[in-house]
Amino acid sequence: MIYQVYVRSFLDSTGDGIGDLAGVRAGLPYLKKLGVDGIWLSPFYPSPQHDHGYDVADYCDVDPLFGDLDEFDLLVGAARRLGIKVLLDIVPNHCSSEHPWFREALAAPPGSPARARFHFADGRGPDDAEPPNNWHSMFGGPAWSRVTEPDGRPGQWYLHMFAPEQPDWNWRNPEIAAEFERILRFWLGRGIDGFRIDVAAGLFKHPELPDSDDPEADARTRDSVNPLAWNQPEVHDVWRRWRSICEEYTERDGCERLLVGEVSVPTAREHAQYVRPDELHQAFFFDLLSAPWDPDAFQKVISEAMQDIAGTGSTVTWVLNNHDQVRTVTRYGEPATEGSGLGAARARAAALLMLALPGAAYIYQGEELGLPEVVDLPDDVLTDPIFRRTGSRARIRDGCRVPLPWSGQASPFGFTSGEESAKPWLPQPEYFAEYATDRALADTRSFWHLYRDGLQLRAALPQLGEGTLRWLDSPPGVLAFERGDDLVCAVNFGTAPTPAPVSGTPLLASGPCPPGVLSGSTAAWWIRS
Ligand code: NOJ
């Protein structure tokens, strides 16, 4: 079980209102108590922060906002002493427009080797005024921006599948592969345990960059559905190479390294190709996260994953929340300002379901506190480039990135701790007081205790974690499955109680469950006697 740390919102040690690496180090004992196996750190590299660090200007350093390399080494050392693995977020599809190689490309003429590291192309139509093709950016608007040539004239266009400040690398140029090997070795040499790979179905584009039949597909769904821009076969060679680099390090010191990809592809079968034995160890399976609160929808995605991914011998990697998605408590139907309603009950049930499934699980900071999405942030504090580019609040991601509440009754809730603390970089609502970690730890009915208890059992019981599942017959509205020979997990998606599939008191339940009863919007685990 890996815990995603969104560094700028975890804990601020310097009082500037932005979380940092020293803050993460200070929070490690909290994470140890929760029972995490490892942490994934969101990007902390030098960056102009147009997309909160997913626009990397230097892949081998720490942005002063978050600390420095010495602080990074201290964090890795402290995590190792606590037995917590550390994964970094690597961003190989694109860099920042401030990256020295992109600046060099802007200063160089069309056709130069410096431009060949990116996708530069001439425009179409009179005066080359139209982009080279009709692709859309994932963040809205065209996927191309036009540059001004060094002589001051309007010039070529460059491709960016995300914001214009995030030019896409040209992975058909071997120099890029070599540079990323250097970057991998830089961090592996500093003792990290692996990487979360951003946009792992990206990197390569169709070699001719032709027009798409459905140019708005990407902007519409945020799924990777422009088959010319994503999921090209060549990308698998990169993951094979990265896997072999990881194995080199393992051979040297006996410690396994982990590659987990952010893989958005249309089907579980295509997804499975990314986790073949010589490619990535894990790839987030987002279909569970996208499923509505409905037993048939959940059963369908779980069955597909078991058949098409686990069926090939790979691990399924489950996730319900991350820094790009509306938090479960809100997604499953919670009014944003209430903490104990239906959305919360369902989010608790979903957590127990996920922790009972065969495979790996990732949780996103604040999920263990049951934090709701902050839905009423005013426009002038929003930072998501999607908002800037589309003007739409529909898909904005700031609401799940609000800094964590740690203690106290008022913002900053212990998040920032300098002498003269600045305000948290996004405002925390007053109701965050009831979610603060100190309250969560003190209340055995909290989300935190549910996650902690679930993780403890997951670590202790051989039935959980790796393995298979067997669906059990269950009444309408209920999903039930067995792990090993005797562990039963059942989830009641309805609101009315139903008979429990196993008599006796559950081992763990997401809500009150009298013996023999599975309450509405509740999940429970039992050991059959
Ligand atoms: C996926 C990351 O999770 C998201 O936050 C980022 O904006 C895009 N990739 C682009 O790097």
Coordinates of C-alpha atoms in Angstrom, one line a residue, residues 69-502:
L69 CA 19.1 17.9 -2.3
D70 CA 20.5 17.6 1.2
E71 CA 16.9 17.7 2.6
F72 CA 15.9 15.1 0.0
D73 CA 18.7 12.8 1.3
L74 CA 17.6 13.4 4.9
L75 CA 14.0 12.4 3.9
V76 CA 15.1 9.2 2.1
G77 CA 17.3 8.3 5.1
A78 CA 14.5 8.9 7.6
A79 CA 12.1 6.9 5.5
R80 CA 14.5 4.0 5.2
R81 CA 15.0 3.9 9.0
L82 CA 11.2 3.6 9.4
G83 CA 11.0 0.9 6.6
I84 CA 9.0 3.2 4.3
K85 CA 9.9 3.0 0.6
V86 CA 10.2 6.2 -1.4
L87 CA 8.9 6.6 -5.0
L88 CA 9.5 9.7 -7.1
D89 CA 7.2 11.1 -9.7
I90 CA 9.0 11.2 -13.0
V91 CA 7.6 13.2 -15.9
P92 CA 9.0 11.8 -19.3
N93 CA 6.3 12.9 -21.7
H94 CA 7.0 16.6 -21.5
C95 CA 9.2 19.1 -19.7
S96 CA 8.8 22.8 -18.8
S97 CA 9.2 25.5 -21.4
E98 CA 11.9 26.8 -19.0
H99 CA 13.9 23.6 -19.5
P100 CA 17.3 24.6 -20.9
W101 CA 16.9 22.3 -23.9
F102 CA 13.6 23.9 -24.8
R103 CA 15.1 27.4 -24.5
E104 CA 17.9 26.2 -26.7
A105 CA 15.4 24.9 -29.2
L106 CA 13.6 28.3 -29.3
A107 CA 16.9 30.0 -30.0
A108 CA 17.9 27.5 -32.7
P109 CA 16.7 27.5 -36.3
P110 CA 14.0 25.2 -37.8
G111 CA 15.5 21.8 -38.6
S112 CA 18.3 22.1 -36.0
P113 CA 19.2 19.3 -33.7
A114 CA 18.0 21.4 -30.7
R115 CA 14.5 21.5 -32.2
A116 CA 14.6 17.7 -33.0
R117 CA 14.3 17.0 -29.3
F118 CA 10.7 18.3 -29.4
H119 CA 8.0 18.2 -32.0
F120 CA 8.5 21.4 -34.0
A121 CA 6.6 21.6 -37.3
D122 CA 5.6 24.2 -39.9
G123 CA 2.0 25.4 -39.7
R124 CA -0.6 25.0 -42.4
G125 CA -2.6 27.4 -44.5
P126 CA -1.7 31.0 -45.5
D127 CA 1.3 32.2 -43.6
D128 CA 1.5 28.9 -41.8
A129 CA -1.1 30.4 -39.5
E130 CA -2.9 27.1 -38.7
P131 CA -1.4 24.4 -36.4
P132 CA 0.3 21.4 -38.1
N133 CA -2.6 19.1 -37.2
N134 CA -6.0 19.3 -35.4
W135 CA -5.1 17.7 -32.1
H136 CA -6.4 19.1 -28.9
S137 CA -4.5 19.5 -25.6
M138 CA -5.7 17.5 -22.6
F139 CA -6.1 20.8 -20.8
G140 CA -8.3 22.4 -23.6
G141 CA -7.4 24.4 -26.7
P142 CA -5.1 23.3 -29.5
A143 CA -2.2 21.0 -28.7
W144 CA 0.2 23.3 -30.7
S145 CA 1.6 26.8 -29.9
R146 CA 3.4 29.0 -32.4
V147 CA 6.9 30.4 -31.6
T148 CA 8.5 33.6 -32.6
E149 CA 11.7 32.8 -34.4
P150 CA 15.0 34.4 -33.3
D151 CA 14.6 36.9 -36.1
G152 CA 11.3 38.1 -34.7
R153 CA 9.0 36.6 -37.3
P154 CA 6.1 34.2 -36.5
G155 CA 7.6 30.8 -36.9
Q156 CA 7.1 27.1 -36.3
W157 CA 4.7 25.4 -34.0
Y158 CA 5.5 23.0 -31.1
L159 CA 3.4 20.2 -29.7
H160 CA 2.1 20.2 -26.1
M161 CA -0.5 17.6 -25.2
F162 CA -1.0 19.5 -21.9
A163 CA -0.3 23.2 -21.3
P164 CA 1.8 25.3 -23.7
E165 CA 4.3 25.5 -20.8
Q166 CA 4.7 21.7 -21.1
P167 CA 6.3 21.0 -24.5
D168 CA 6.3 17.3 -25.4
W169 CA 9.6 15.5 -25.8
N170 CA 10.3 13.8 -29.1
W171 CA 11.0 10.2 -28.0
R172 CA 11.9 9.2 -31.5
N173 CA 15.1 11.0 -30.9
P174 CA 17.5 8.7 -29.1
E175 CA 19.0 11.6 -27.2
I176 CA 15.8 11.8 -25.1
A177 CA 16.0 8.1 -24.1
A178 CA 19.6 8.6 -23.1
E179 CA 18.9 11.7 -21.1
F180 CA 16.1 9.9 -19.1
E181 CA 18.4 7.0 -18.4
R182 CA 20.8 9.5 -16.9
I183 CA 18.0 11.0 -14.8
L184 CA 16.8 7.5 -13.6
R185 CA 20.4 6.6 -12.5
F186 CA 20.8 10.0 -10.8
W187 CA 17.9 9.3 -8.4
L188 CA 18.4 5.5 -8.1
G189 CA 21.9 6.3 -7.1
R190 CA 20.5 8.5 -4.3
G191 CA 18.8 5.5 -2.8
I192 CA 15.2 5.7 -3.9
D193 CA 12.9 2.7 -4.4
G194 CA 11.3 3.5 -7.7
F195 CA 9.2 5.8 -9.8
R196 CA 5.6 6.7 -10.5
I197 CA 5.7 7.5 -14.2
D198 CA 3.5 10.3 -15.4
V199 CA 1.6 9.8 -18.6
A200 CA 3.1 6.4 -19.2
A201 CA 0.9 5.7 -22.2
G202 CA 2.3 8.8 -23.8
L203 CA 5.8 9.6 -25.0
F204 CA 5.5 8.4 -28.6
K205 CA 3.2 10.0 -31.1
H206 CA 2.2 8.7 -34.5
P207 CA 5.4 9.4 -36.6
E208 CA 3.5 11.5 -39.2
L209 CA 1.5 13.5 -36.7
P210 CA -1.6 13.2 -38.9
D211 CA -5.0 14.8 -38.2
S212 CA -7.3 12.9 -35.9
D213 CA -10.7 11.8 -36.9
D214 CA -12.0 12.9 -33.5
P215 CA -9.9 15.8 -32.5
E216 CA -11.9 16.8 -29.5
A217 CA -11.8 13.3 -27.9
D218 CA -9.0 14.1 -25.4
A219 CA -10.3 17.4 -24.3
R220 CA -13.8 15.9 -23.8
T221 CA -13.0 12.9 -21.7
R222 CA -9.5 13.2 -20.2
D223 CA -9.2 9.6 -21.2
S224 CA -6.4 8.8 -23.6
V225 CA -8.5 8.3 -26.6
N226 CA -6.7 10.0 -29.5
P227 CA -5.0 6.8 -30.7
L228 CA -2.5 8.9 -32.7
A229 CA -1.1 10.7 -29.6
W230 CA -1.1 7.9 -27.0
N231 CA -0.5 4.2 -26.6
Q232 CA 2.0 3.8 -29.5
P233 CA 3.7 0.4 -29.6
E234 CA 7.2 1.9 -29.2
V235 CA 6.5 3.0 -25.7
H236 CA 6.8 -0.6 -24.5
D237 CA 10.5 -0.6 -25.4
V238 CA 11.1 2.2 -23.1
W239 CA 9.5 0.4 -20.2
R240 CA 11.5 -2.7 -20.9
R241 CA 14.7 -0.6 -20.8
W242 CA 13.7 1.1 -17.6
R243 CA 12.8 -2.3 -16.0
S244 CA 16.2 -3.6 -16.9
I245 CA 17.9 -0.5 -15.4
C246 CA 15.9 -1.1 -12.1
E247 CA 17.0 -4.7 -12.1
E248 CA 20.6 -3.7 -12.5
Y249 CA 20.3 -1.8 -9.2
T250 CA 18.5 -4.7 -7.6
E251 CA 21.3 -7.1 -8.6
R252 CA 23.8 -4.7 -7.0
D253 CA 22.2 -4.3 -3.6
G254 CA 19.4 -6.9 -3.4
C255 CA 16.7 -4.2 -3.0
E256 CA 13.8 -4.3 -5.4
R257 CA 12.9 -1.2 -7.3
L258 CA 9.3 -0.4 -8.4
L259 CA 7.9 1.2 -11.6
V260 CA 4.3 2.2 -11.4
G261 CA 2.8 3.8 -14.5
E262 CA 0.0 6.3 -14.9
V263 CA -1.6 4.4 -17.7
S264 CA -4.8 5.6 -19.3
V265 CA -5.8 3.3 -22.1
P266 CA -9.2 2.3 -23.3
T267 CA -9.4 -1.3 -22.2
A268 CA -8.1 -3.6 -19.4
R269 CA -6.5 -5.7 -22.1
E270 CA -4.4 -2.9 -23.4
H271 CA -3.6 -1.9 -19.8
A272 CA -2.2 -5.4 -19.2
Q273 CA 0.4 -4.9 -21.9
Y274 CA 2.1 -2.3 -19.7
V275 CA 2.6 -4.7 -16.8
R276 CA 4.1 -7.6 -18.8
P277 CA 6.8 -9.4 -16.8
D278 CA 9.6 -7.3 -18.4
E279 CA 7.8 -3.9 -18.3
L280 CA 6.3 -1.9 -15.5
H281 CA 5.6 -3.7 -12.1
Q282 CA 2.4 -1.8 -11.7
A283 CA 0.0 0.5 -13.5
F284 CA -2.9 2.4 -12.0
F285 CA -6.1 0.8 -13.0
F286 CA -8.4 3.8 -13.1
D287 CA -11.6 2.0 -14.0
L288 CA -12.5 1.4 -10.4
L289 CA -12.0 5.1 -9.7
S290 CA -14.2 6.0 -12.6
A291 CA -17.0 3.5 -11.8
P292 CA -20.2 5.0 -10.4
W293 CA -21.5 3.8 -7.0
D294 CA -23.3 0.8 -8.5
P295 CA -22.7 -2.9 -7.8
D296 CA -22.9 -4.0 -11.4
A297 CA -20.4 -1.3 -12.5
F298 CA -18.0 -2.3 -9.7
Q299 CA -18.3 -6.0 -10.4
K300 CA -17.7 -5.4 -14.1
V301 CA -14.4 -3.5 -13.7
I302 CA -13.1 -5.8 -11.0
S303 CA -13.9 -8.9 -13.1
E304 CA -12.2 -7.3 -16.2
A305 CA -9.2 -6.4 -14.2
M306 CA -9.0 -9.9 -12.7
Q307 CA -9.3 -11.6 -16.1
D308 CA -7.4 -9.3 -18.3
I309 CA -4.6 -8.0 -16.0
A310 CA -4.3 -10.5 -13.1
G311 CA -5.1 -13.2 -15.6
T312 CA -1.7 -12.5 -17.4
G313 CA 0.1 -13.0 -14.1
S314 CA 0.4 -9.2 -13.3
T315 CA -0.7 -7.3 -10.3
V316 CA -3.7 -5.1 -10.4
T317 CA -3.1 -1.7 -8.9
W318 CA -6.2 -0.1 -7.4
V319 CA -6.8 3.5 -6.7
L320 CA -9.9 5.4 -5.6
N321 CA -8.4 8.9 -5.2
N322 CA -5.5 11.0 -6.5
H323 CA -4.6 14.6 -7.0
D324 CA -6.5 14.8 -10.3
Q325 CA -9.9 13.5 -9.2
V326 CA -12.8 14.6 -7.1
R327 CA -12.4 12.9 -3.7
T328 CA -14.5 9.8 -3.1
V329 CA -16.5 11.3 -0.2
T330 CA -17.9 14.0 -2.6
R331 CA -17.9 11.8 -5.7
Y332 CA -20.1 9.2 -4.1
G333 CA -22.8 11.7 -3.2
E334 CA -21.8 13.8 -0.3
P335 CA -22.8 17.5 0.1
A336 CA -19.4 19.1 0.4
T337 CA -19.8 20.6 3.8
E338 CA -21.1 17.6 5.7
G339 CA -18.8 14.8 6.9
S340 CA -21.0 12.0 8.0
G341 CA -23.6 11.5 5.2
L342 CA -24.0 9.0 2.4
G343 CA -20.8 10.0 0.5
A344 CA -18.7 9.4 3.6
A345 CA -20.3 6.0 4.3
R346 CA -19.8 4.9 0.7
A347 CA -16.2 6.2 0.7
R348 CA -15.5 4.1 3.8
A349 CA -17.1 1.1 2.2
A350 CA -15.2 1.6 -1.0
A351 CA -12.0 1.7 1.0
L352 CA -12.6 -1.6 2.6
L353 CA -13.5 -3.1 -0.8
M354 CA -10.3 -1.8 -2.3
L355 CA -8.1 -3.0 0.5
A356 CA -9.7 -6.5 0.2
L357 CA -9.0 -6.8 -3.6
P358 CA -6.1 -8.8 -4.9
G359 CA -3.2 -6.6 -5.8
A360 CA -1.7 -3.3 -4.8
A361 CA -3.5 -0.2 -3.5
Y362 CA -2.6 3.5 -3.5
I363 CA -4.2 6.0 -1.3
Y364 CA -4.1 9.8 -1.7
Q365 CA -3.3 12.0 1.2
G366 CA -6.4 13.1 3.1
E367 CA -8.3 10.0 1.9
E368 CA -7.4 8.4 5.3
L369 CA -9.1 11.4 6.9
G370 CA -12.3 11.2 4.8
L371 CA -11.6 14.7 3.5
P372 CA -14.3 15.9 1.1
E373 CA -13.6 17.8 -2.1
V374 CA -13.5 21.6 -1.5
V375 CA -16.0 22.6 -4.1
D376 CA -16.4 26.3 -3.3
L377 CA -12.9 27.7 -3.9
P378 CA -13.3 31.2 -5.4
D379 CA -12.1 31.7 -9.0
D380 CA -9.2 33.9 -8.0
V381 CA -7.4 31.2 -6.0
L382 CA -7.7 28.5 -8.6
T383 CA -4.4 27.4 -10.0
D384 CA -5.3 24.5 -12.2
P385 CA -4.2 25.1 -15.9
I386 CA -7.4 23.4 -17.0
F387 CA -9.3 26.4 -15.4
R388 CA -6.9 28.9 -17.0
R389 CA -7.3 27.3 -20.5
T390 CA -11.0 26.5 -20.5
G391 CA -12.5 28.9 -18.1
S392 CA -14.6 26.0 -16.9
R393 CA -14.8 24.8 -13.3
A394 CA -16.2 21.4 -14.4
R395 CA -13.0 19.5 -14.3
I396 CA -10.8 21.6 -12.0
R397 CA -8.4 19.8 -9.7
D398 CA -7.7 22.3 -7.0
G399 CA -10.5 21.0 -4.7
C400 CA -8.7 17.8 -3.9
R401 CA -5.4 19.6 -3.4
V402 CA -6.2 21.8 -0.4
P403 CA -3.6 21.6 2.3
L404 CA -4.1 18.9 5.0
P405 CA -5.5 19.8 8.4
W406 CA -3.3 18.5 11.2
S407 CA -4.6 20.1 14.4
G408 CA -6.5 23.0 15.9
Q409 CA -9.8 24.7 15.2
A410 CA -8.8 27.3 12.6
S411 CA -6.8 27.5 9.4
P412 CA -3.9 26.7 8.9
F413 CA -4.8 23.7 11.1
G414 CA -1.1 23.1 11.9
F415 CA -0.3 22.7 8.2
T416 CA 2.1 25.6 8.2
S417 CA 4.4 26.2 11.1
G418 CA 6.8 29.1 10.7
E419 CA 7.3 32.0 13.0
E420 CA 5.2 34.2 10.8
S421 CA 3.2 31.7 8.9
A422 CA 1.8 32.6 5.5
K423 CA -1.6 31.4 4.6
P424 CA -1.8 28.0 3.0
W425 CA -1.5 28.3 -0.8
L426 CA -5.1 27.2 -1.1
P427 CA -7.6 28.3 1.5
Q428 CA -8.8 25.6 3.9
P429 CA -12.5 25.7 4.7
E430 CA -13.5 26.0 8.4
Y431 CA -15.1 22.6 8.4
F432 CA -11.6 21.1 7.9
A433 CA -11.4 21.3 11.7
E434 CA -13.4 18.2 12.1
Y435 CA -11.0 16.2 9.8
A436 CA -7.7 17.2 11.5
T437 CA -5.4 14.3 12.0
D438 CA -5.2 14.9 15.8
R439 CA -9.0 14.4 16.0
A440 CA -8.9 11.5 13.6
L441 CA -6.3 9.7 15.7
A442 CA -8.3 10.2 18.9
D443 CA -11.6 8.9 17.5
T444 CA -11.7 5.2 16.9
R445 CA -14.7 5.7 14.6
S446 CA -12.7 7.9 12.3
F447 CA -11.7 7.2 8.7
W448 CA -8.2 7.1 9.9
H449 CA -8.8 4.1 12.2
L450 CA -10.7 2.3 9.5
Y451 CA -7.7 2.7 7.1
R452 CA -5.2 1.8 9.9
D453 CA -7.1 -1.3 10.9
G454 CA -7.6 -2.4 7.3
L455 CA -3.9 -1.9 6.6
Q456 CA -2.9 -3.8 9.7
L457 CA -5.1 -6.8 8.8
R458 CA -3.9 -6.6 5.2
A459 CA -0.4 -6.9 6.5
A460 CA -1.2 -9.7 8.9
L461 CA -3.6 -11.9 6.9
P462 CA -2.2 -14.1 4.1
Q463 CA -5.6 -14.1 2.4
L464 CA -5.3 -10.4 1.5
G465 CA -2.9 -8.8 -0.9
E466 CA -1.7 -11.0 -3.7
G467 CA -3.9 -13.8 -4.9
T468 CA -7.3 -14.3 -6.6
L469 CA -10.9 -13.7 -5.6
R470 CA -14.1 -15.8 -6.0
W471 CA -17.4 -14.0 -6.3
L472 CA -20.1 -15.3 -4.0
D473 CA -23.8 -15.3 -4.6
S474 CA -25.4 -12.3 -3.0
P475 CA -28.7 -10.5 -2.8
P476 CA -29.4 -7.6 -5.3
G477 CA -27.4 -4.5 -4.5
V478 CA -24.7 -6.5 -2.6
L479 CA -21.3 -7.6 -3.9
A480 CA -19.5 -10.4 -2.0
F481 CA -16.3 -12.2 -2.7
E482 CA -14.0 -14.6 -0.9
R483 CA -10.2 -14.3 -0.6
G484 CA -8.3 -17.4 0.2
D485 CA -10.4 -20.2 1.8
D486 CA -12.2 -18.2 4.4
L487 CA -12.0 -14.4 4.2
V488 CA -15.3 -12.9 2.9
C489 CA -15.7 -9.2 1.9
A490 CA -19.2 -7.9 1.2
V491 CA -20.4 -4.5 0.2
N492 CA -24.0 -3.3 0.5
F493 CA -24.4 -0.6 -2.2
G494 CA -28.0 0.0 -1.2
T495 CA -29.2 2.0 1.8
A496 CA -31.3 -0.6 3.5
P497 CA -29.8 -3.4 5.6
T498 CA -29.5 -6.9 4.2
P499 CA -28.6 -10.3 5.7
A500 CA -24.9 -10.7 6.1
P501 CA -23.2 -13.4 4.0
V502 CA -21.5 -14.8 7.1

